[in-house]
Amino acid sequence: MILLYSQYLYRLNCRFIRPVSTSMRRLAFLLLLLLSFGMVQAQQAPVGPLIRLSPEDEDRRESGPQKNFYFATGDKSTARYQSAGFFGQRLRPYLAGNAAALSSLNAYRRQKWLLLTERLVFVSAVSLYSQQVLAKPSEQQYFNSTQKVAVGVAAFSLLSNVLISYHTNGHFQRAVGEYNAGLSSARVGMVQRLTPSAVGLTAGASGRPQLALSWSLR
């Protein structure tokens, strides 16, 4: 190992030097073959399981229906979709360690709480209006002062539902996308670490040509 200092960073170079003879050529070929196989394996094996949304949920728009998402991990041909839960809680363990994906999932959970609150307000306003209709035994009321307030609250609740629902689905889809993007970055980084930074010939102390492989570790 040779420690090289540069102006911007330290690099640790591991050099494997062999005389270029017939046997060494075979050994070098075998070594390069193993390195190539290792890089292919690293590229094919992600750090974590890939998350796939069901085809219906993958195409669901932000203003689409507010129902549970379904997801699966692993190969598409053997995917078995499961419900992520009302708040996406069943997806959360898979996103551990990915801050961006967890942030989007937290935003999705917040939107679902807002939807629940809006539904509760709307049902309460409708119940209040209905109660006021028969508040007086002698006559039915349909637009007294209390009912006016109930109608206003219900209308505001419906408007809030449209605004809240428009952004909810997008947060969940973004969480899955950010997680999968993180897997791709980690896979590329692993391939880069396995790839030699330099491959070539160099002259030894005796003047004979030698094979040199160099890796740079940061």
Tab-separated table of N, CA and C in Angstrom, residues 123-135 141-144 146-151 154:
chain	number	residue	atom	x	y	z
A	123	VAL	N	-68.981	16.015	9.559
A	123	VAL	CA	-70.048	15.207	10.159
A	123	VAL	C	-70.674	15.940	11.343
A	124	SER	N	-69.866	16.620	12.127
A	124	SER	CA	-70.384	17.377	13.269
A	124	SER	C	-71.291	18.516	12.811
A	125	ALA	N	-70.888	19.205	11.719
A	125	ALA	CA	-71.703	20.309	11.207
A	125	ALA	C	-73.044	19.803	10.677
A	126	VAL	N	-73.028	18.689	9.941
A	126	VAL	CA	-74.275	18.112	9.419
A	126	VAL	C	-75.170	17.640	10.557
A	127	SER	N	-74.574	17.048	11.594
A	127	SER	CA	-75.359	16.581	12.744
A	127	SER	C	-76.011	17.755	13.473
A	128	LEU	N	-75.258	18.840	13.615
A	128	LEU	CA	-75.812	20.020	14.269
A	128	LEU	C	-76.978	20.592	13.476
A	129	TYR	N	-76.830	20.668	12.170
A	129	TYR	CA	-77.909	21.182	11.326
A	129	TYR	C	-79.156	20.303	11.465
A	130	SER	N	-78.968	18.981	11.414
A	130	SER	CA	-80.100	18.061	11.520
A	130	SER	C	-80.786	18.182	12.875
A	131	GLN	N	-79.995	18.365	13.924
A	131	GLN	CA	-80.574	18.497	15.261
A	131	GLN	C	-81.427	19.753	15.386
A	132	GLN	N	-81.010	20.807	14.693
A	132	GLN	CA	-81.754	22.062	14.767
A	132	GLN	C	-83.064	22.023	13.985
A	133	VAL	N	-83.153	21.120	13.012
A	133	VAL	CA	-84.402	21.017	12.238
A	133	VAL	C	-85.579	20.682	13.146
A	134	LEU	N	-85.349	19.787	14.090
A	134	LEU	CA	-86.418	19.350	15.003
A	134	LEU	C	-86.216	19.878	16.419
A	135	ALA	N	-85.503	21.000	16.525
A	135	ALA	CA	-85.256	21.559	17.858
A	135	ALA	C	-86.542	22.027	18.530
A	141	GLN	N	-87.345	23.752	11.619
A	141	GLN	CA	-86.512	24.895	11.256
A	141	GLN	C	-85.459	24.449	10.245
A	142	TYR	N	-85.224	25.313	9.270
A	142	TYR	CA	-84.265	24.959	8.233
A	142	TYR	C	-83.167	26.009	8.018
A	143	PHE	N	-83.340	27.174	8.609
A	143	PHE	CA	-82.312	28.185	8.359
A	143	PHE	C	-82.258	29.219	9.487
A	144	ASN	N	-82.205	28.724	10.720
A	144	ASN	CA	-82.034	29.665	11.832
A	144	ASN	C	-80.560	30.041	11.951
A	146	THR	N	-78.232	29.231	14.106
A	146	THR	CA	-77.330	28.096	14.363
A	146	THR	C	-77.113	27.274	13.105
A	147	GLN	N	-78.163	27.074	12.328
A	147	GLN	CA	-78.047	26.303	11.093
A	147	GLN	C	-77.191	27.034	10.058
A	148	LYS	N	-77.265	28.357	10.064
A	148	LYS	CA	-76.427	29.121	9.144
A	148	LYS	C	-74.939	28.883	9.443
A	149	VAL	N	-74.613	28.864	10.736
A	149	VAL	CA	-73.229	28.594	11.121
A	149	VAL	C	-72.829	27.174	10.702
A	150	ALA	N	-73.736	26.205	10.927
A	150	ALA	CA	-73.447	24.821	10.567
A	150	ALA	C	-73.235	24.674	9.062
A	151	VAL	N	-74.053	25.349	8.268
A	151	VAL	CA	-73.903	25.293	6.818
A	151	VAL	C	-72.563	25.902	6.395
A	154	ALA	N	-69.756	23.461	7.269
A	154	ALA	CA	-69.760	22.315	6.361
A	154	ALA	C	-69.182	22.697	5.000
